[in-house]
Amino acid sequence: MDLARTEVAPIKGARGSRGSAAARLGLMAVPVAFFAIFFAYPVAAIVARGLDSDGSWRFGQLWDVLAQSDIRHVLWFTLWQALASTALTLLVALPAAYVFARLDFPGKQVLRAVVTVPFVLPTVVVGTAFLALVGRGGLLDALVGVRLDTTVWAILLAHVFFNYAVVVRTVGGLWAQLDPRQEEAARMLGASRLRAWRTVTLPALGPAVAAAALMVFLFTFTSFGVVQILGGPTFSTLEVEIYRQTSELFDLPTAAVLTIVQFAAVGAILAVHAWTVRRRESALRLVDAAGTARRPRGAGQWTLLAGVLATIAVLLVLPLAVLVQRSFDAPDFAYYRALTSDEGNVFLVPPIDAIGNSLEYAAVATVIAVFVGGLAAAALTRRDAGRLVRGFDALLMLPLGVSAVTVGFGFLIALDEPPLDLRTSWILVPLAQALVGVPFVVRTMLPVLRAVDQRLREAAAVLGASPWRVWREVDLPLVRRALLVAAGFAFAVSLGEFGATVFIARPDNPTLPVAVARLLGRAGELNYGQAMALSTILMVVCAVALLVLERLRTDRTGEF
């Protein structure tokens, strides 16, 4: 009898292993198809057209482009400013992640929404706001006679402004669910507060910190609008150079080579990231986030809270206040009233219609991103996955590191024939926005999913629960917070997506970022004022949506 059990166990285990692998591959099918059709195919099409524009392709083209001194300067600046921006963002935002995760104070939900607003603003608006602060005649120039425009410090500060919420929400989301009793146990054993944090909490936060750092690096590595406005002729990133080669010089071969270089660099970074993060992953004790926040205690916590609030006021709120102030410069709300008229505009409809368009597109894009990203995160949950699955983990992040110019042109070139003739379809814009939202969904949910103790799933399966019920009863209650954070990120990035949308949004259905950029591109005080008014509306819409999300996310009676 015992021998029979001994022989059956390996067979049953092998079948379970094969079933698990098959389940993972099944979950990967939809994300793989989505990225193959709406990312790999368009990017490959536009790059191939650029390389074949002179009738031939030779590897010497790569070296010919890279041998140019100005191109090498662009590559070096792109790399080091991304590293500097990422380090500075982590340094400034990690204290805020702790404050939002562990401290409870009045106005916390509203402030969390305010922190996320800068992330959805079009980069051209961010650049314009900082130009008003640090440029000629700006606030800094008026107060102390100092200008920072066309300097690298203006670019770095704008990148921190833009990516602050990525660190706060990604790291803070996991930090709030870590059981504080583990750190308290280390304190009782004699460890200092700093040592307890360094040896207990920091290793547990490692995957979330790495995920946030990766997203910040990719956004700054491909920075376009901020560098275009604040960098002037002195500084240029790969993204800016690809745009210049494509739109100004019409040099598609050089733009294609730079796209390949950018693609290869991002792929290498993602591979290193996947390898390092997997080495540090472990099962964590997760608790209800609502029970981990406490009122500040002691001078240290009150000082930290005051410092974070001051940083948010100066770094985040002040640039937003400049935008709001400029939108009310004209008497009788003239800029806002002009938004309701289609006379003299670059669109076929009044600019105010962009609000409804953006909300509809963002809602659809969020559903797509959460569905595709959720399936991908579930497939990547197991740490014993093979190399194919681990490689897919890195590939999911590529849309954040590939030129939006390339993706936008690729959509127009590749998706123009049946059965994928989508050039006139409204779904094209949400699909492009979802490409950027999916990586945020995966990176937000994956650390929490992998932190769930596998023994909980195994115990439920032994008791007869189906895989779906295991997910519903074990995983979902623990990852509900991460799922809502992911949905909020997807909605936010969809509202503010500009790079690819600007090429595919139709004149009769513009989005808010597209409308803002085109108004800024036209001369005249009225156009500039309308752009500031639309930017203010975009901020308000985003703040309201995020505030609603915060209330749902912190409602412990709700089941999501």
Short mmCIF file of C-alpha atoms in Angstrom, two decimals, residues 177-502:
data_model
loop_
_atom_site.label_atom_id
_atom_site.label_comp_id
_atom_site.label_asym_id
_atom_site.label_seq_id
_atom_site.Cartn_x
_atom_site.Cartn_y
_atom_site.Cartn_z
CA GLN A 177 0.73 45.87 3.31
CA LEU A 178 3.93 44.71 5.04
CA ASP A 179 3.29 43.45 8.54
CA PRO A 180 4.88 46.05 10.88
CA ARG A 181 5.22 43.42 13.60
CA GLN A 182 8.21 41.91 11.79
CA GLU A 183 10.16 45.14 12.20
CA GLU A 184 8.91 45.51 15.76
CA ALA A 185 10.21 42.02 16.55
CA ALA A 186 13.67 43.03 15.32
CA ARG A 187 13.52 46.12 17.58
CA MET A 188 12.65 43.95 20.56
CA LEU A 189 15.72 41.80 19.84
CA GLY A 190 17.92 44.86 20.20
CA ALA A 191 18.17 46.25 16.69
CA SER A 192 18.05 50.00 16.25
CA ARG A 193 15.26 51.56 14.21
CA LEU A 194 17.61 52.09 11.26
CA ARG A 195 19.03 48.56 11.42
CA ALA A 196 15.57 47.02 11.73
CA TRP A 197 14.44 48.93 8.65
CA ARG A 198 17.61 48.07 6.72
CA THR A 199 17.58 44.34 7.53
CA VAL A 200 13.82 43.61 7.58
CA THR A 201 11.80 46.16 5.64
CA LEU A 202 14.21 47.21 2.90
CA PRO A 203 14.82 43.65 1.59
CA ALA A 204 11.05 43.08 1.51
CA LEU A 205 10.60 46.31 -0.45
CA GLY A 206 13.38 45.42 -2.87
CA PRO A 207 11.19 44.17 -5.76
CA ALA A 208 8.84 47.18 -5.49
CA VAL A 209 11.75 49.65 -5.33
CA ALA A 210 13.38 47.97 -8.32
CA ALA A 211 10.09 48.06 -10.24
CA ALA A 212 9.62 51.77 -9.50
CA ALA A 213 13.24 52.54 -10.40
CA LEU A 214 12.85 50.66 -13.67
CA MET A 215 9.73 52.59 -14.65
CA VAL A 216 11.30 55.94 -13.75
CA PHE A 217 14.45 55.06 -15.70
CA LEU A 218 12.51 54.03 -18.78
CA PHE A 219 10.41 57.21 -18.74
CA THR A 220 13.47 59.43 -18.35
CA PHE A 221 15.51 57.40 -20.83
CA THR A 222 12.86 58.11 -23.48
CA SER A 223 12.09 61.65 -22.29
CA PHE A 224 10.87 63.91 -25.07
CA GLY A 225 8.69 66.90 -24.21
CA VAL A 226 10.59 67.93 -21.07
CA VAL A 227 13.99 67.82 -22.80
CA GLN A 228 12.63 69.45 -25.96
CA ILE A 229 11.42 72.51 -24.04
CA LEU A 230 13.92 72.81 -21.18
CA GLY A 231 17.02 71.43 -22.90
CA GLY A 232 17.00 73.82 -25.83
CA PRO A 233 19.71 73.20 -28.43
CA THR A 234 22.23 72.06 -25.80
CA PHE A 235 20.65 68.80 -24.58
CA SER A 236 18.99 66.05 -26.59
CA THR A 237 17.88 62.52 -25.71
CA LEU A 238 17.48 59.60 -28.07
CA GLU A 239 13.74 60.27 -28.25
CA VAL A 240 14.30 63.90 -29.22
CA GLU A 241 16.91 62.90 -31.80
CA ILE A 242 14.63 60.26 -33.34
CA TYR A 243 11.88 62.87 -33.65
CA ARG A 244 14.31 65.37 -35.20
CA GLN A 245 15.66 62.84 -37.71
CA THR A 246 12.12 61.75 -38.63
CA SER A 247 10.10 64.97 -38.68
CA GLU A 248 12.68 67.67 -39.43
CA LEU A 249 15.46 65.98 -41.44
CA PHE A 250 13.34 63.17 -42.96
CA ASP A 251 16.27 60.80 -42.39
CA LEU A 252 14.42 57.53 -41.76
CA PRO A 253 17.55 55.30 -41.91
CA THR A 254 19.24 57.22 -39.07
CA ALA A 255 16.00 57.27 -37.08
CA ALA A 256 15.65 53.50 -37.59
CA VAL A 257 19.22 52.86 -36.39
CA LEU A 258 18.63 54.99 -33.29
CA THR A 259 15.40 53.10 -32.61
CA ILE A 260 17.30 49.80 -32.77
CA VAL A 261 19.95 51.15 -30.39
CA GLN A 262 17.26 52.32 -27.99
CA PHE A 263 15.48 48.98 -28.27
CA ALA A 264 18.68 47.02 -27.56
CA ALA A 265 19.64 49.21 -24.59
CA VAL A 266 16.20 48.90 -23.01
CA GLY A 267 16.18 45.12 -23.60
CA ALA A 268 19.53 44.74 -21.84
CA ILE A 269 18.35 46.84 -18.89
CA LEU A 270 15.16 44.80 -18.55
CA ALA A 271 17.11 41.53 -18.64
CA VAL A 272 19.38 42.69 -15.82
CA HIS A 273 16.38 43.94 -13.87
CA ALA A 274 14.52 40.62 -14.20
CA TRP A 275 17.58 38.66 -13.05
CA THR A 276 18.34 40.84 -10.00
CA VAL A 277 14.74 41.12 -8.81
CA ARG A 278 14.10 37.38 -8.98
CA ARG A 279 17.12 36.74 -6.77
CA ARG A 280 15.63 38.89 -4.02
CA GLU A 281 11.99 37.77 -4.14
CA SER A 282 10.53 35.97 -1.15
CA ALA A 283 7.16 35.27 0.40
CA LEU A 284 6.08 38.16 2.62
CA ARG A 285 3.55 38.47 5.37
CA LEU A 286 0.89 40.79 3.95
CA VAL A 287 -1.84 42.38 6.03
CA ASP A 288 -4.76 44.74 5.51
CA ALA A 289 -3.22 48.07 4.52
CA ALA A 290 -5.90 50.00 6.40
CA GLY A 291 -4.55 48.70 9.71
CA THR A 292 -0.89 49.62 9.29
CA ALA A 293 -1.14 53.44 9.23
CA ARG A 294 -0.88 55.28 12.56
CA ARG A 295 -0.92 58.88 13.67
CA PRO A 296 2.62 60.34 13.72
CA ARG A 297 4.40 59.72 17.01
CA GLY A 298 7.49 61.50 18.22
CA ALA A 299 9.45 64.43 16.84
CA GLY A 300 11.08 62.32 14.15
CA GLN A 301 7.84 61.27 12.45
CA TRP A 302 6.33 64.76 12.71
CA THR A 303 9.51 66.24 11.19
CA LEU A 304 9.46 63.69 8.38
CA LEU A 305 5.80 64.43 7.65
CA ALA A 306 6.48 68.17 7.60
CA GLY A 307 9.45 67.69 5.26
CA VAL A 308 7.41 65.57 2.84
CA LEU A 309 4.55 68.09 2.84
CA ALA A 310 6.99 70.93 2.16
CA THR A 311 8.59 68.98 -0.71
CA ILE A 312 5.19 68.29 -2.26
CA ALA A 313 4.21 71.95 -1.92
CA VAL A 314 7.37 73.29 -3.59
CA LEU A 315 8.11 70.58 -6.14
CA LEU A 316 4.60 69.49 -7.17
CA VAL A 317 1.98 72.03 -6.16
CA LEU A 318 3.87 75.18 -7.16
CA PRO A 319 4.23 74.26 -10.88
CA LEU A 320 0.57 73.24 -10.96
CA ALA A 321 -0.40 76.54 -9.34
CA VAL A 322 1.47 78.40 -12.07
CA LEU A 323 -0.62 76.62 -14.71
CA VAL A 324 -3.87 77.43 -12.93
CA GLN A 325 -2.87 81.07 -12.45
CA ARG A 326 -2.03 81.49 -16.12
CA SER A 327 -5.35 79.95 -17.17
CA PHE A 328 -7.13 82.81 -15.33
CA ASP A 329 -4.94 85.64 -16.65
CA ALA A 330 -7.66 86.89 -19.00
CA PRO A 331 -10.72 88.65 -17.52
CA ASP A 332 -14.18 87.07 -17.40
CA PHE A 333 -12.81 83.53 -17.85
CA ALA A 334 -12.07 84.34 -21.49
CA TYR A 335 -9.75 81.36 -22.01
CA TYR A 336 -12.30 78.90 -20.65
CA ARG A 337 -15.17 80.40 -22.65
CA ALA A 338 -13.07 80.15 -25.82
CA LEU A 339 -12.87 76.37 -25.32
CA THR A 340 -16.55 76.04 -26.22
CA SER A 341 -16.10 77.60 -29.66
CA ASP A 342 -14.77 75.92 -32.79
CA GLU A 343 -13.98 79.18 -34.60
CA GLY A 344 -10.30 79.57 -35.48
CA ASN A 345 -9.33 76.24 -33.90
CA VAL A 346 -7.14 73.51 -35.35
CA PHE A 347 -9.87 70.92 -34.67
CA LEU A 348 -13.19 70.21 -36.29
CA VAL A 349 -14.91 70.41 -32.90
CA PRO A 350 -14.66 72.77 -29.90
CA PRO A 351 -11.63 71.98 -27.70
CA ILE A 352 -13.95 71.28 -24.77
CA ASP A 353 -15.00 68.04 -26.51
CA ALA A 354 -11.53 66.65 -25.80
CA ILE A 355 -12.58 66.12 -22.17
CA GLY A 356 -15.24 63.54 -23.01
CA ASN A 357 -13.00 61.91 -25.60
CA SER A 358 -10.15 61.50 -23.10
CA LEU A 359 -12.39 59.99 -20.42
CA GLU A 360 -13.93 57.50 -22.85
CA TYR A 361 -10.58 56.48 -24.33
CA ALA A 362 -8.96 56.20 -20.90
CA ALA A 363 -11.79 54.03 -19.53
CA VAL A 364 -11.54 51.58 -22.44
CA ALA A 365 -7.73 51.59 -22.28
CA THR A 366 -7.87 50.83 -18.54
CA VAL A 367 -10.12 47.82 -19.08
CA ILE A 368 -7.77 46.49 -21.77
CA ALA A 369 -4.64 47.16 -19.70
CA VAL A 370 -6.01 45.55 -16.52
CA PHE A 371 -7.24 42.49 -18.43
CA VAL A 372 -4.04 41.95 -20.42
CA GLY A 373 -1.73 42.98 -17.59
CA GLY A 374 -3.61 40.91 -15.01
CA LEU A 375 -3.27 37.77 -17.13
CA ALA A 376 0.42 38.47 -17.66
CA ALA A 377 1.03 39.05 -13.94
CA ALA A 378 -0.81 35.83 -13.06
CA ALA A 379 1.34 33.90 -15.56
CA LEU A 380 4.51 35.36 -14.07
CA THR A 381 3.56 34.73 -10.45
CA ARG A 382 5.39 31.42 -10.02
CA ARG A 383 9.10 31.85 -9.33
CA ASP A 384 9.86 28.43 -10.82
CA ALA A 385 8.85 29.60 -14.32
CA GLY A 386 11.14 28.77 -17.19
CA ARG A 387 13.33 31.08 -19.19
CA LEU A 388 10.59 31.69 -21.76
CA VAL A 389 8.26 33.09 -19.11
CA ARG A 390 11.04 35.12 -17.48
CA GLY A 391 11.94 36.60 -20.85
CA PHE A 392 8.31 37.55 -21.36
CA ASP A 393 8.46 39.43 -18.05
CA ALA A 394 11.14 41.71 -19.50
CA LEU A 395 9.43 42.06 -22.88
CA LEU A 396 6.30 43.45 -21.22
CA MET A 397 8.25 46.58 -20.28
CA LEU A 398 9.52 47.34 -23.78
CA PRO A 399 6.66 49.75 -24.71
CA LEU A 400 7.97 52.10 -22.02
CA GLY A 401 11.43 52.10 -23.57
CA VAL A 402 10.65 52.30 -27.28
CA SER A 403 10.20 55.63 -28.99
CA ALA A 404 6.58 56.76 -28.97
CA VAL A 405 7.30 58.40 -32.32
CA THR A 406 8.19 54.97 -33.70
CA VAL A 407 5.05 53.36 -32.25
CA GLY A 408 2.77 56.10 -33.57
CA PHE A 409 4.18 55.98 -37.09
CA GLY A 410 4.14 52.19 -36.92
CA PHE A 411 0.40 52.17 -36.19
CA LEU A 412 -0.28 54.27 -39.27
CA ILE A 413 1.91 52.13 -41.53
CA ALA A 414 1.18 48.62 -40.25
CA LEU A 415 -2.51 48.75 -39.33
CA ASP A 416 -3.75 49.96 -42.70
CA GLU A 417 -4.82 46.75 -44.46
CA PRO A 418 -7.57 44.19 -43.78
CA PRO A 419 -8.08 42.45 -41.45
CA LEU A 420 -6.17 45.03 -39.36
CA ASP A 421 -7.25 48.23 -41.09
CA LEU A 422 -7.88 50.28 -37.95
CA ARG A 423 -6.84 53.72 -39.12
CA THR A 424 -10.41 55.04 -39.02
CA SER A 425 -11.49 53.06 -35.95
CA TRP A 426 -11.88 54.74 -32.54
CA ILE A 427 -10.34 51.68 -30.84
CA LEU A 428 -6.89 52.56 -32.17
CA VAL A 429 -6.35 55.27 -29.54
CA PRO A 430 -7.25 53.08 -26.49
CA LEU A 431 -5.04 50.31 -27.89
CA ALA A 432 -2.07 52.67 -28.08
CA GLN A 433 -2.79 53.94 -24.57
CA ALA A 434 -3.16 50.42 -23.19
CA LEU A 435 0.31 49.53 -24.48
CA VAL A 436 1.73 52.00 -21.97
CA GLY A 437 -0.71 51.00 -19.22
CA VAL A 438 -0.04 47.24 -19.29
CA PRO A 439 3.55 47.49 -17.95
CA PHE A 440 2.30 49.53 -14.99
CA VAL A 441 -0.37 46.94 -14.23
CA VAL A 442 2.18 44.11 -14.34
CA ARG A 443 4.86 45.91 -12.32
CA THR A 444 2.33 46.98 -9.67
CA MET A 445 0.63 43.59 -9.24
CA LEU A 446 3.58 41.25 -9.67
CA PRO A 447 5.49 42.00 -6.43
CA VAL A 448 2.32 41.49 -4.40
CA LEU A 449 1.29 38.33 -6.25
CA ARG A 450 4.73 36.81 -5.80
CA ALA A 451 4.73 37.79 -2.13
CA VAL A 452 1.64 35.64 -1.43
CA ASP A 453 2.69 32.50 0.41
CA GLN A 454 2.42 29.61 -2.06
CA ARG A 455 1.36 27.30 0.78
CA LEU A 456 -1.94 29.17 1.04
CA ARG A 457 -2.73 28.30 -2.58
CA GLU A 458 -1.62 24.70 -2.09
CA ALA A 459 -3.76 24.31 1.02
CA ALA A 460 -6.82 25.60 -0.82
CA ALA A 461 -6.14 23.23 -3.72
CA VAL A 462 -5.78 20.27 -1.35
CA LEU A 463 -9.17 21.11 0.12
CA GLY A 464 -10.68 20.78 -3.34
CA ALA A 465 -10.79 24.38 -4.56
CA SER A 466 -10.59 24.89 -8.31
CA PRO A 467 -7.85 27.20 -9.71
CA TRP A 468 -10.46 29.94 -10.22
CA ARG A 469 -11.70 29.61 -6.63
CA VAL A 470 -8.12 29.61 -5.33
CA TRP A 471 -7.57 32.90 -7.14
CA ARG A 472 -10.87 34.34 -5.89
CA GLU A 473 -10.52 33.20 -2.28
CA VAL A 474 -6.73 33.45 -1.71
CA ASP A 475 -5.07 35.80 -4.19
CA LEU A 476 -7.78 38.38 -4.83
CA PRO A 477 -8.32 39.52 -1.21
CA LEU A 478 -4.55 40.06 -0.85
CA VAL A 479 -3.97 41.75 -4.21
CA ARG A 480 -7.20 43.79 -4.30
CA ARG A 481 -5.30 46.91 -3.26
CA ALA A 482 -2.59 46.36 -5.86
CA LEU A 483 -5.25 45.73 -8.52
CA LEU A 484 -6.91 49.08 -7.83
CA VAL A 485 -3.57 50.86 -7.72
CA ALA A 486 -2.77 49.27 -11.10
CA ALA A 487 -6.12 50.38 -12.51
CA GLY A 488 -5.46 53.90 -11.27
CA PHE A 489 -2.05 53.94 -12.91
CA ALA A 490 -3.48 52.63 -16.18
CA PHE A 491 -6.22 55.27 -16.17
CA ALA A 492 -3.73 58.02 -15.30
CA VAL A 493 -1.21 57.17 -18.00
CA SER A 494 -4.02 56.77 -20.54
CA LEU A 495 -5.31 60.27 -19.75
CA GLY A 496 -1.87 61.76 -20.23
CA GLU A 497 -0.51 59.63 -23.10
CA PHE A 498 0.71 61.87 -25.87
CA GLY A 499 3.61 60.41 -27.85
CA ALA A 500 1.71 57.84 -29.91
CA THR A 501 -1.78 59.36 -29.61
CA VAL A 502 -0.73 62.56 -31.37
#
